[in-house]
Coordinates of N, CA and C in Angstrom, one line a residue:
M1 N -22.8 -16.1 -34.1 CA -23.1 -16.6 -32.5 C -22.3 -16.0 -31.5
T2 N -22.7 -15.5 -30.4 CA -21.8 -15.1 -29.4 C -21.2 -15.9 -28.7
R3 N -19.7 -15.6 -28.7 CA -19.1 -16.7 -28.0 C -19.4 -16.7 -26.3
P4 N -19.4 -17.7 -25.6 CA -19.8 -18.0 -24.5 C -18.5 -17.2 -23.3
T5 N -19.0 -16.7 -22.3 CA -18.1 -16.0 -21.5 C -17.7 -16.5 -20.2
A6 N -16.5 -16.7 -19.4 CA -16.4 -17.1 -18.4 C -15.5 -16.4 -17.4
L7 N -15.8 -16.5 -16.2 CA -15.1 -16.2 -15.3 C -14.0 -17.2 -14.2
I8 N -13.0 -16.9 -14.1 CA -11.8 -18.0 -13.3 C -11.7 -17.4 -12.3
A9 N -12.4 -17.9 -10.8 CA -12.0 -17.4 -9.9 C -11.3 -18.6 -8.9
E10 N -10.1 -18.5 -8.8 CA -9.1 -19.3 -7.8 C -7.9 -18.7 -7.3
D11 N -7.7 -18.7 -6.3 CA -6.7 -17.7 -5.4 C -5.3 -18.4 -5.6
E12 N -5.1 -19.5 -6.6 CA -3.8 -20.0 -6.3 C -3.4 -19.7 -8.0
P13 N -2.3 -18.7 -8.2 CA -2.0 -18.3 -9.3 C -1.6 -19.2 -10.6
L14 N -0.8 -20.2 -9.8 CA -0.7 -20.9 -11.1 C -1.7 -22.0 -11.3
L15 N -2.7 -22.6 -10.5 CA -4.0 -23.0 -11.1 C -4.4 -22.4 -11.6
R16 N -4.6 -21.2 -11.4 CA -5.4 -20.0 -12.3 C -4.9 -20.0 -13.6
D17 N -3.8 -19.9 -13.8 CA -3.1 -20.1 -15.3 C -3.1 -21.2 -15.9
E18 N -3.0 -22.4 -15.1 CA -3.2 -23.6 -15.8 C -4.7 -23.8 -16.5
L19 N -5.6 -23.4 -15.7 CA -7.1 -23.6 -15.8 C -7.3 -22.6 -16.9
R20 N -6.5 -21.4 -17.3 CA -7.1 -20.7 -18.4 C -6.6 -21.3 -19.8
E21 N -5.1 -21.9 -19.8 CA -4.7 -22.5 -20.6 C -5.2 -23.5 -21.5
L22 N -5.5 -24.5 -20.4 CA -6.7 -25.8 -20.6 C -7.7 -25.4 -21.3
L23 N -8.4 -24.3 -20.7 CA -9.5 -23.9 -21.5 C -9.5 -23.3 -23.0
G24 N -8.5 -22.6 -23.0 CA -8.0 -22.4 -24.4 C -7.9 -23.2 -25.4
R25 N -7.1 -24.5 -24.7 CA -7.0 -25.5 -25.7 C -8.3 -26.4 -26.1
L26 N -9.2 -26.7 -25.0 CA -9.9 -27.7 -24.9 C -11.5 -26.9 -25.3
W27 N -11.7 -25.7 -25.3 CA -12.8 -25.2 -25.8 C -12.3 -23.5 -26.3
P28 N -11.8 -23.5 -27.7 CA -11.1 -22.2 -28.2 C -11.9 -21.0 -28.3
Q29 N -13.4 -21.3 -28.3 CA -14.7 -20.6 -28.6 C -15.0 -19.5 -27.0
L30 N -14.7 -20.4 -26.1 CA -15.1 -19.6 -24.7 C -14.0 -18.7 -24.5
Q31 N -14.4 -17.5 -24.1 CA -13.9 -16.2 -23.9 C -13.9 -16.0 -22.4
V32 N -12.5 -15.9 -21.8 CA -12.5 -15.8 -20.3 C -12.4 -14.2 -20.2
V33 N -13.4 -13.6 -19.6 CA -13.0 -12.2 -19.7 C -12.7 -11.8 -18.5
A34 N -12.7 -12.3 -17.4 CA -11.8 -11.9 -16.4 C -11.7 -13.2 -15.2
E35 N -10.7 -13.0 -14.4 CA -9.9 -13.9 -13.5 C -10.0 -12.9 -12.1
A36 N -10.2 -13.8 -11.1 CA -10.3 -13.2 -9.6 C -9.7 -14.5 -8.6
A37 N -8.6 -13.7 -7.7 CA -7.6 -14.3 -7.1 C -8.3 -14.3 -5.5
D38 N -9.4 -13.8 -5.5 CA -10.2 -13.7 -4.0 C -11.5 -13.4 -4.0
G39 N -12.4 -13.7 -3.1 CA -13.8 -13.9 -3.4 C -14.4 -12.6 -3.5
V40 N -14.0 -11.3 -2.9 CA -14.4 -9.9 -3.1 C -14.2 -9.5 -4.7
D41 N -13.0 -9.9 -5.1 CA -12.8 -9.5 -7.1 C -13.7 -10.5 -7.4
A42 N -14.0 -11.9 -7.0 CA -14.8 -12.5 -7.7 C -16.3 -12.1 -8.0
L43 N -17.0 -11.5 -6.9 CA -18.2 -10.6 -6.6 C -18.1 -9.8 -7.6
Q44 N -17.0 -8.9 -7.8 CA -16.8 -7.8 -8.5 C -16.9 -8.0 -9.8
A45 N -16.0 -9.0 -10.2 CA -16.2 -9.5 -11.8 C -17.5 -9.9 -12.0
L46 N -18.1 -10.4 -11.1 CA -19.5 -11.2 -11.4 C -20.5 -9.9 -11.9
E47 N -20.7 -9.1 -10.9 CA -21.4 -8.2 -11.4 C -21.1 -7.4 -12.7
Q48 N -19.6 -7.2 -12.9 CA -19.1 -6.4 -14.2 C -19.6 -6.8 -15.3
H49 N -19.0 -8.2 -15.2 CA -18.9 -8.9 -16.8 C -20.0 -9.7 -16.9
R50 N -20.9 -10.5 -16.1 CA -22.1 -11.1 -16.1 C -21.6 -12.1 -17.0
P51 N -20.7 -13.1 -16.6 CA -20.5 -14.2 -17.4 C -21.4 -15.2 -17.7
D52 N -21.2 -16.4 -18.6 CA -22.2 -17.6 -18.6 C -22.0 -18.7 -17.7
V53 N -20.9 -18.7 -17.6 CA -20.0 -19.5 -16.6 C -19.0 -19.0 -15.5
V54 N -18.7 -19.9 -14.5 CA -18.0 -19.3 -13.4 C -17.5 -20.4 -12.9
F55 N -15.7 -20.8 -13.0 CA -15.1 -21.7 -12.6 C -14.6 -21.3 -11.4
L56 N -15.2 -21.9 -10.2 CA -15.2 -21.2 -9.1 C -14.6 -21.9 -7.8
D57 N -13.3 -21.4 -7.1 CA -12.9 -22.3 -6.2 C -13.5 -22.0 -4.8
I58 N -13.9 -23.4 -4.4 CA -14.9 -23.5 -3.3 C -14.3 -22.5 -2.0
E59 N -13.0 -22.6 -1.9 CA -12.1 -22.1 -0.6 C -11.2 -20.8 -1.1
M60 N -11.9 -19.7 -0.7 CA -10.8 -18.7 -1.2 C -10.8 -17.5 -0.2
P61 N -9.8 -16.6 0.3 CA -10.0 -15.7 0.9 C -10.9 -14.7 0.6
G62 N -11.1 -13.7 1.4 CA -12.1 -12.7 1.4 C -13.4 -13.5 1.4
A63 N -14.6 -13.1 0.3 CA -15.6 -13.7 0.6 C -15.5 -15.2 0.0
S64 N -16.2 -16.0 0.8 CA -15.6 -17.6 -0.1 C -16.6 -17.9 -1.4
G65 N -16.1 -19.1 -1.8 CA -16.5 -19.2 -3.2 C -18.0 -19.4 -3.0
L66 N -18.4 -20.2 -1.6 CA -19.9 -20.5 -1.5 C -20.7 -19.1 -1.9
E67 N -20.1 -17.9 -1.2 CA -20.8 -16.6 -1.2 C -20.8 -16.4 -2.7
V68 N -20.0 -16.6 -3.8 CA -19.7 -16.2 -4.7 C -21.1 -17.1 -5.7
A69 N -20.9 -18.2 -5.1 CA -22.1 -19.3 -5.9 C -23.6 -19.0 -5.6
R70 N -23.7 -18.4 -4.5 CA -24.8 -17.7 -4.1 C -25.4 -16.6 -5.2
R71 N -24.3 -15.9 -5.4 CA -24.7 -14.4 -6.0 C -24.8 -15.0 -7.2
A72 N -24.1 -16.3 -7.8 CA -24.5 -16.7 -9.2 C -25.2 -17.3 -9.3
S73 N -26.4 -17.6 -8.4 CA -27.1 -19.0 -8.5 C -28.3 -18.2 -9.6
G74 N -28.6 -19.0 -10.7 CA -29.9 -18.7 -11.4 C -29.4 -17.6 -12.3
R75 N -28.2 -17.1 -12.5 CA -27.5 -16.1 -13.3 C -26.4 -16.6 -14.4
C76 N -25.8 -17.7 -13.9 CA -24.7 -18.2 -15.0 C -24.5 -19.8 -14.3
H77 N -23.9 -20.5 -15.1 CA -23.9 -21.9 -14.8 C -22.2 -21.7 -14.1
V78 N -22.3 -22.7 -13.1 CA -21.3 -22.9 -12.2 C -20.4 -24.5 -12.1
V79 N -19.0 -24.1 -12.3 CA -18.3 -25.4 -12.2 C -17.3 -25.0 -10.7
F80 N -17.5 -26.0 -9.9 CA -16.8 -25.6 -8.8 C -15.6 -26.4 -8.9
V81 N -14.2 -25.6 -8.5 CA -13.0 -26.2 -8.4 C -12.7 -26.4 -6.7
T82 N -12.1 -27.7 -6.5 CA -12.2 -27.5 -5.2 C -11.1 -28.9 -5.0
A83 N -10.5 -29.1 -3.6 CA -9.4 -30.0 -3.3 C -10.0 -30.8 -2.2
Y84 N -11.5 -30.4 -1.7 CA -12.2 -31.3 -1.2 C -13.2 -32.3 -2.1
G85 N -12.8 -33.6 -2.2 CA -13.8 -34.3 -2.9 C -15.1 -34.6 -2.3
H86 N -15.4 -34.5 -1.3 CA -16.7 -34.8 -0.7 C -17.8 -33.4 -0.9
Y87 N -17.3 -32.3 -0.8 CA -18.0 -31.5 -1.7 C -18.0 -31.6 -3.2
A88 N -17.6 -32.1 -4.0 CA -17.2 -32.2 -5.2 C -18.4 -33.1 -5.3
L89 N -18.4 -34.3 -4.7 CA -19.6 -35.4 -5.1 C -20.6 -34.7 -4.8
R90 N -20.9 -34.1 -3.8 CA -22.5 -33.7 -3.4 C -22.8 -32.8 -4.7
A91 N -21.8 -31.9 -5.2 CA -22.4 -30.9 -6.1 C -22.5 -31.9 -7.5
F92 N -21.8 -32.5 -7.6 CA -22.2 -33.5 -9.2 C -23.2 -34.2 -9.0
D93 N -23.8 -34.7 -8.0 CA -24.8 -35.1 -7.6 C -26.0 -34.2 -8.1
E94 N -26.1 -33.6 -7.7 CA -27.1 -32.5 -7.8 C -27.4 -32.5 -9.2
G95 N -26.6 -32.8 -10.6 CA -26.9 -33.0 -11.6 C -26.8 -31.4 -12.2
A96 N -27.2 -30.2 -11.6 CA -27.3 -29.0 -12.6 C -25.8 -28.6 -12.5
V97 N -24.4 -28.7 -11.7 CA -23.5 -28.2 -11.7 C -22.4 -29.2 -12.0
D98 N -21.2 -29.0 -12.3 CA -20.1 -29.8 -12.1 C -19.0 -29.3 -11.5
Y99 N -17.9 -30.2 -11.6 CA -16.8 -29.9 -10.3 C -15.5 -30.6 -11.1
L100 N -14.5 -30.0 -10.4 CA -13.3 -30.3 -10.9 C -12.1 -30.7 -9.6
L101 N -11.6 -31.5 -9.7 CA -10.8 -31.6 -8.7 C -9.4 -31.1 -8.4
K102 N -9.1 -30.3 -7.5 CA -7.3 -30.2 -7.8 C -6.4 -31.2 -7.7
P103 N -5.1 -31.4 -8.1 CA -4.9 -30.7 -9.3 C -6.0 -31.0 -10.3
I104 N -5.6 -30.3 -11.0 CA -6.9 -30.6 -12.5 C -6.5 -31.1 -13.4
D105 N -7.5 -32.5 -13.7 CA -7.1 -33.3 -14.9 C -7.6 -33.0 -16.0
P106 N -6.8 -32.8 -17.0 CA -7.1 -32.6 -18.3 C -8.5 -33.4 -19.1
A107 N -8.4 -34.5 -18.8 CA -10.0 -35.5 -19.5 C -10.8 -35.2 -18.8
R108 N -10.6 -34.8 -17.2 CA -11.9 -34.7 -16.4 C -12.4 -33.4 -16.8
L109 N -11.6 -32.4 -16.9 CA -11.9 -31.3 -17.3 C -12.4 -31.3 -18.9
A110 N -12.0 -32.0 -19.8 CA -12.8 -32.1 -20.9 C -14.3 -32.5 -21.0
T111 N -14.4 -33.4 -20.0 CA -15.8 -34.2 -19.9 C -16.5 -33.0 -19.4
A112 N -15.9 -32.4 -18.1 CA -16.8 -31.0 -17.6 C -17.3 -30.5 -18.7
L113 N -16.5 -29.9 -19.7 CA -16.6 -29.1 -20.7 C -17.7 -29.4 -21.6
A114 N -17.9 -30.6 -21.9 CA -18.9 -31.3 -22.8 C -20.2 -31.2 -22.3
R115 N -20.2 -31.6 -20.8 CA -21.6 -30.9 -19.9 C -22.0 -29.7 -20.1
L116 N -21.3 -28.8 -19.8 CA -21.4 -27.5 -19.8 C -22.1 -26.8 -21.0
R117 N -21.5 -27.4 -22.0 CA -22.0 -27.0 -23.4 C -23.4 -27.2 -23.4
Q118 N -24.0 -28.8 -22.6 CA -25.3 -28.8 -23.1 C -26.1 -27.8 -22.1
H119 N -25.4 -27.8 -20.7 CA -26.2 -27.2 -19.7 C -26.4 -25.7 -20.3
L120 N -25.3 -25.2 -21.1 CA -25.4 -23.6 -21.2 C -26.7 -23.4 -22.4
R121 N -27.3 -24.6 -23.0 CA -28.3 -24.4 -24.1 C -29.9 -24.0 -23.1
G122 N -29.8 -24.4 -21.3 CA -31.0 -23.9 -20.9 C -30.4 -22.9 -19.9
P123 N -31.3 -22.6 -18.9 CA -31.4 -21.5 -18.0 C -30.4 -21.8 -16.9
A124 N -29.5 -20.8 -16.3 CA -28.8 -21.2 -15.2 C -29.6 -22.0 -13.9
P125 N -29.1 -22.9 -13.3 CA -29.7 -23.1 -12.3 C -29.9 -22.5 -11.0
D126 N -30.8 -22.9 -10.4 CA -31.0 -22.4 -8.7 C -30.0 -23.2 -8.0
L127 N -29.2 -22.5 -7.3 CA -28.1 -23.3 -6.2 C -28.7 -23.4 -5.0
S128 N -29.7 -22.5 -4.8 CA -29.7 -22.5 -3.2 C -30.4 -24.0 -2.5
A129 N -30.4 -24.8 -2.8 CA -30.9 -26.0 -2.0 C -29.5 -26.8 -1.8
L130 N -28.8 -26.4 -3.3 CA -27.0 -27.2 -2.8 C -26.3 -26.6 -2.1
L131 N -26.5 -25.3 -2.0 CA -25.1 -24.8 -1.3 C -25.8 -24.4 0.1
R132 N -27.0 -25.0 0.3 CA -27.4 -25.1 1.9 C -27.0 -26.4 2.5
E133 N -27.0 -27.4 1.6 CA -26.3 -28.9 2.0 C -24.7 -28.7 2.5
I134 N -24.2 -27.9 1.1 CA -23.0 -28.1 1.4 C -22.4 -27.1 2.6
T135 N -23.0 -26.0 3.1 CA -22.9 -25.6 4.2 C -23.2 -26.4 5.1
E136 N -24.2 -27.2 5.7 CA -24.4 -28.0 6.6 C -23.3 -28.7 6.8
M137 N -22.9 -29.5 5.5 CA -22.3 -30.6 5.3 C -20.7 -30.0 6.2
R138 N -20.4 -28.5 5.6 CA -18.9 -28.1 6.1 C -19.2 -28.0 7.5
S139 N -20.3 -27.8 8.0 CA -20.2 -27.6 9.7 C -19.9 -28.6 10.5
A140 N -20.8 -29.9 9.6 CA -20.9 -31.1 10.6 C -20.0 -31.7 10.3
D141 N -19.2 -31.7 9.3 CA -18.1 -32.6 9.1 C -16.7 -32.0 8.2
R142 N -16.3 -30.8 9.0 CA -15.4 -30.1 8.2 C -13.8 -31.2 8.2
R143 N -13.6 -31.0 6.6 CA -12.6 -31.6 6.2 C -11.2 -30.9 6.3
Y144 N -10.3 -31.1 6.3 CA -9.1 -30.2 6.3 C -7.9 -30.6 5.5
L145 N -7.2 -29.7 5.2 CA -6.1 -29.9 4.0 C -5.7 -31.3 3.8
R146 N -5.3 -32.1 3.2 CA -4.3 -33.0 3.1 C -3.3 -33.2 2.2
W147 N -3.2 -32.1 1.6 CA -1.6 -31.8 0.9 C -1.6 -29.7 0.3
I148 N -0.4 -29.7 0.2 CA -0.4 -28.2 -0.2 C 0.3 -28.3 -1.5
T149 N 0.0 -27.5 -2.4 CA 0.6 -27.5 -3.7 C 1.5 -26.3 -3.8
V150 N 2.7 -26.5 -4.3 CA 3.9 -25.5 -4.5 C 4.4 -25.3 -5.8
A151 N 4.2 -24.2 -5.8 CA 4.8 -23.9 -7.2 C 6.2 -23.9 -7.7
Q152 N 6.5 -25.1 -8.6 CA 8.3 -24.9 -9.1 C 8.3 -24.5 -10.4
G153 N 8.7 -23.6 -10.9 CA 8.6 -23.0 -12.2 C 7.3 -23.2 -13.1
R154 N 7.1 -23.9 -14.0 CA 5.6 -24.1 -14.5 C 5.1 -25.6 -14.2
S155 N 5.6 -26.0 -13.0 CA 4.9 -27.4 -12.8 C 4.8 -27.1 -11.1
L156 N 3.7 -28.3 -10.7 CA 3.4 -28.2 -9.2 C 3.7 -29.4 -8.6
Q157 N 4.2 -29.1 -7.4 CA 4.5 -30.0 -6.7 C 3.5 -30.4 -5.4
L158 N 2.9 -31.4 -5.1 CA 2.0 -31.7 -3.7 C 2.9 -32.3 -2.6
I159 N 2.8 -31.3 -1.8 CA 3.2 -32.2 -0.5 C 2.1 -32.4 0.7
T160 N 2.5 -33.4 0.9 CA 1.2 -34.2 1.9 C 1.4 -33.3 3.0
C161 N 0.5 -33.0 3.8 CA 0.5 -32.5 5.4 C 1.4 -33.3 6.2
S162 N 1.1 -34.6 6.1 CA 2.0 -35.5 7.1 C 3.8 -35.3 6.9
D163 N 3.9 -34.7 5.8 CA 5.6 -34.5 5.5 C 5.9 -33.3 6.1
I164 N 4.8 -32.4 6.4 CA 5.1 -30.6 7.1 C 5.6 -31.2 8.4
C165 N 6.9 -30.3 8.6 CA 7.2 -30.4 10.0 C 6.7 -29.1 10.6
Y166 N 6.9 -28.1 10.2 CA 6.1 -26.8 10.5 C 6.5 -25.7 9.6
L167 N 5.2 -24.6 10.0 CA 5.0 -23.4 8.8 C 5.2 -22.1 9.5
Q168 N 5.7 -21.2 8.9 CA 6.4 -20.1 9.4 C 6.0 -18.8 8.5
A169 N 5.4 -18.2 9.1 CA 5.0 -16.6 8.4 C 6.3 -15.9 7.9
D170 N 6.2 -15.5 6.5 CA 6.9 -14.5 6.0 C 6.5 -13.5 5.1
N171 N 5.8 -12.4 5.9 CA 5.2 -11.4 5.8 C 4.0 -11.8 4.9
K172 N 3.7 -11.6 3.8 CA 2.6 -12.2 3.2 C 2.4 -13.6 2.8
Y173 N 3.3 -14.4 3.0 CA 3.8 -15.4 2.2 C 4.0 -16.4 3.9
T174 N 4.2 -18.0 3.3 CA 4.5 -18.6 4.3 C 5.3 -19.4 4.1
V175 N 6.7 -19.6 4.8 CA 7.5 -20.8 4.6 C 7.0 -22.2 5.0
L176 N 7.0 -23.2 4.2 CA 6.5 -24.7 4.0 C 7.7 -25.2 4.5
V177 N 8.0 -26.1 5.8 CA 9.2 -26.4 6.1 C 9.1 -28.2 6.0
T178 N 10.0 -28.6 5.3 CA 9.9 -30.4 5.2 C 11.1 -31.0 6.0
A179 N 11.5 -32.0 6.0 CA 12.9 -32.7 6.2 C 13.6 -32.3 5.0
T180 N 13.1 -32.0 3.8 CA 14.1 -31.7 2.3 C 13.9 -30.5 2.1
G181 N 13.3 -29.6 2.4 CA 13.1 -28.4 1.8 C 12.5 -27.6 2.4
R182 N 12.3 -25.9 2.3 CA 11.8 -24.9 2.5 C 11.2 -24.2 1.6
P183 N 10.0 -24.5 1.1 CA 9.5 -23.8 -0.1 C 8.4 -22.9 0.3
L184 N 8.7 -21.6 -0.4 CA 7.5 -20.6 -0.1 C 6.2 -20.8 -0.4
I185 N 5.1 -20.5 0.2 CA 3.8 -20.5 -0.3 C 3.2 -19.2 -0.1
N186 N 2.2 -19.4 -1.2 CA 1.6 -18.1 -1.3 C -0.3 -18.0 -0.4
R187 N 0.4 -18.3 0.9 CA -0.8 -18.3 1.7 C -0.2 -17.8 3.3
T188 N -1.0 -17.2 3.8 CA -0.7 -16.8 5.0 C -1.2 -17.4 6.1
I189 N -0.3 -17.7 7.3 CA -0.8 -18.2 8.6 C -2.2 -18.4 8.7
R190 N -2.6 -16.9 8.8 CA -4.1 -17.0 9.2 C -5.0 -18.0 8.6
Q191 N -4.6 -17.9 7.0 CA -5.3 -18.9 6.2 C -5.3 -20.3 6.3
L192 N -3.8 -20.9 6.8 CA -3.8 -21.9 7.2 C -4.1 -22.8 8.4
V193 N -4.2 -21.5 9.4 CA -4.7 -21.9 10.7 C -6.6 -22.6 10.5
A194 N -7.0 -21.9 9.6 CA -8.5 -22.5 9.1 C -8.3 -23.8 8.3
E195 N -7.4 -24.1 7.4 CA -7.6 -24.8 6.9 C -6.7 -26.3 7.2
L196 N -5.7 -26.4 8.4 CA -5.3 -27.6 8.8 C -5.8 -28.0 10.2
D197 N -5.9 -29.3 9.8 CA -6.4 -30.1 11.1 C -5.8 -29.5 12.3
P198 N -6.5 -28.4 13.4 CA -6.3 -28.4 14.7 C -5.6 -29.3 15.6
E199 N -5.9 -30.8 15.2 CA -5.4 -31.8 16.3 C -4.0 -32.2 15.7
V200 N -3.8 -31.7 14.7 CA -2.1 -32.2 13.7 C -1.2 -30.9 14.0
F201 N -1.8 -29.7 13.6 CA -1.1 -28.7 13.9 C -1.4 -27.5 14.7
L202 N -0.3 -27.1 15.6 CA -0.6 -26.4 16.6 C -0.2 -25.2 16.5
Q203 N -0.6 -24.1 16.8 CA -0.1 -22.8 16.8 C 0.7 -22.2 17.9
I204 N 2.0 -22.5 17.6 CA 3.0 -22.3 18.8 C 3.3 -20.8 19.3
H205 N 3.0 -19.7 18.1 CA 3.5 -18.7 18.0 C 2.6 -18.0 17.1
R206 N 2.5 -16.6 16.9 CA 1.6 -15.8 15.8 C 2.0 -16.1 14.7
G207 N 3.1 -16.4 14.3 CA 3.6 -16.8 12.6 C 3.9 -18.0 12.8
T208 N 3.8 -19.2 13.5 CA 4.3 -20.3 13.6 C 3.2 -21.5 13.8
L209 N 3.3 -22.6 12.8 CA 2.4 -23.7 13.2 C 3.3 -25.0 13.0
V210 N 2.9 -25.6 14.0 CA 3.8 -27.1 14.2 C 3.2 -28.7 14.1
N211 N 3.6 -29.5 13.3 CA 3.2 -30.5 13.4 C 3.2 -31.2 14.7
V212 N 2.5 -31.9 15.4 CA 2.9 -32.4 16.3 C 3.5 -33.7 16.4
N213 N 3.7 -34.3 15.0 CA 4.4 -35.6 15.1 C 5.6 -35.4 14.3
A214 N 6.0 -34.2 14.5 CA 7.4 -33.6 14.1 C 8.1 -32.9 15.5
I215 N 7.2 -32.9 16.4 CA 8.1 -32.8 17.5 C 8.6 -33.6 18.3
A216 N 9.9 -33.7 18.8 CA 10.7 -34.8 19.5 C 10.4 -34.3 21.1
S217 N 10.8 -32.9 21.4 CA 10.6 -32.6 22.5 C 10.1 -31.3 23.1
I218 N 9.8 -30.7 24.4 CA 9.6 -29.2 24.6 C 10.6 -29.1 25.7
D219 N 11.5 -28.5 25.7 CA 12.6 -27.6 26.4 C 12.3 -26.5 27.4
R220 N 12.3 -26.5 28.2 CA 12.0 -25.4 29.0 C 13.4 -25.0 29.9
D221 N 13.5 -23.1 29.8 CA 14.5 -22.8 30.6 C 14.4 -22.3 31.9
L222 N 15.2 -22.0 32.2 CA 15.2 -21.4 33.7 C 14.0 -20.1 33.9
R223 N 13.8 -19.5 33.2 CA 12.8 -18.4 33.2 C 11.4 -18.9 32.6
G224 N 11.2 -20.2 32.5 CA 10.0 -20.8 32.5 C 9.4 -20.6 30.5
G225 N 10.2 -20.2 30.2 CA 10.1 -20.0 28.5 C 9.9 -21.4 27.8
M226 N 9.6 -21.8 26.8 CA 9.5 -23.0 26.2 C 9.9 -23.0 25.0
T227 N 10.5 -24.1 24.0 CA 11.3 -24.3 23.0 C 10.6 -25.7 22.2
V228 N 10.0 -25.6 21.1 CA 10.1 -27.1 20.3 C 11.1 -27.5 19.5
R229 N 11.5 -28.5 20.1 CA 12.7 -29.3 19.4 C 12.2 -30.2 18.4
L230 N 12.6 -30.4 17.2 CA 12.1 -31.3 16.0 C 12.6 -32.5 15.8
R231 N 12.4 -33.4 15.3 CA 12.9 -35.1 15.2 C 13.3 -35.1 14.1
Q232 N 13.5 -34.1 13.0 CA 14.1 -34.1 11.6 C 15.1 -33.2 11.1
L233 N 14.9 -31.9 12.4 CA 15.8 -30.8 11.9 C 16.2 -30.3 13.0
P234 N 17.2 -29.5 13.0 CA 18.2 -28.9 14.0 C 17.3 -27.3 14.7
D235 N 16.1 -27.2 13.9 CA 15.4 -26.1 14.2 C 15.0 -26.1 15.6
R236 N 14.5 -24.9 16.3 CA 14.5 -24.6 17.5 C 13.3 -23.6 17.5
L237 N 12.2 -24.1 17.9 CA 11.1 -23.1 17.7 C 10.5 -22.6 19.1
P238 N 10.6 -21.4 19.3 CA 9.9 -20.6 20.3 C 8.5 -20.9 20.5
V239 N 8.1 -21.3 21.8 CA 6.5 -21.1 21.8 C 6.4 -19.3 22.7
S240 N 5.5 -19.0 22.1 CA 4.9 -17.7 22.7 C 4.3 -18.0 24.1
A241 N 4.2 -16.9 25.0 CA 3.4 -17.3 26.2 C 1.8 -17.4 26.0
T242 N 1.5 -16.7 24.7 CA 0.1 -17.1 24.3 C -0.4 -18.5 24.5
Y243 N 0.6 -19.2 24.0 CA 0.4 -20.6 23.7 C 1.1 -21.8 24.4
A244 N 1.9 -21.0 25.4 CA 2.3 -21.8 26.5 C 1.5 -23.2 27.0
H245 N 0.3 -23.1 27.6 CA -0.7 -23.7 28.0 C -0.9 -25.0 27.2
L246 N -0.5 -25.3 25.7 CA -0.9 -26.0 25.4 C 0.4 -27.1 25.6
F247 N 1.5 -26.9 26.2 CA 2.2 -28.0 26.9 C 2.3 -27.9 28.0
R248 N 1.7 -27.2 29.0 CA 1.7 -27.3 30.4 C 1.8 -28.6 30.8
H249 N 1.2 -29.6 30.4 CA 0.6 -30.9 31.0 C 1.6 -32.0 30.2
M250 N 2.2 -31.3 29.6 CA 3.1 -32.5 28.8 C 4.4 -33.0 29.6

């Protein structure tokens, strides 16, 4: 009997590795034929390998997971991987697909795989109605990150967004600054601007986002320049002229 094949599409390397290892342990017969770190690679892998199932992160750089799901609709089975519970529950209610919430729980994965084995006996579902609902839901009720995962060796630390003082670009990475640490995360400021609540995280420079709840004061100099002073840290963050209007009436 031909072994079933799978594609893992997940932009966080540690989570991708963790999922592959768990799949190998819980379903040894499943052959992971490709992995993708963004939507564009996922679309290419989908065409090249034509897997039986895709473990698909909804939010990815490049082409989004929903774009990949549209291409996969009717061609292969989809298990959504997401940090957003409301997307996952809607997908689960559809009945034809399953979901995994981040961080991945092995017991939950085992349940999803048991359902997936049953689904593989039938044709891949048409996801068009489900994807329309998710797209409408995202537009009407945008949810933002509640936490950010940080790799520490072979473990993951979850840092809640309320604990973040500010984020600062470092080439293709970002320094996540809290009162107790400064880990480096594999996301760009541009990505984070779209993922964090703009009512909480203000962009004060092309490469800096600051948590409004971490601000102690806005200091002005004689030339009209502005600097953000923080409550818990001695760091002073310059406000560029592009974003100075955010504080003009404060």
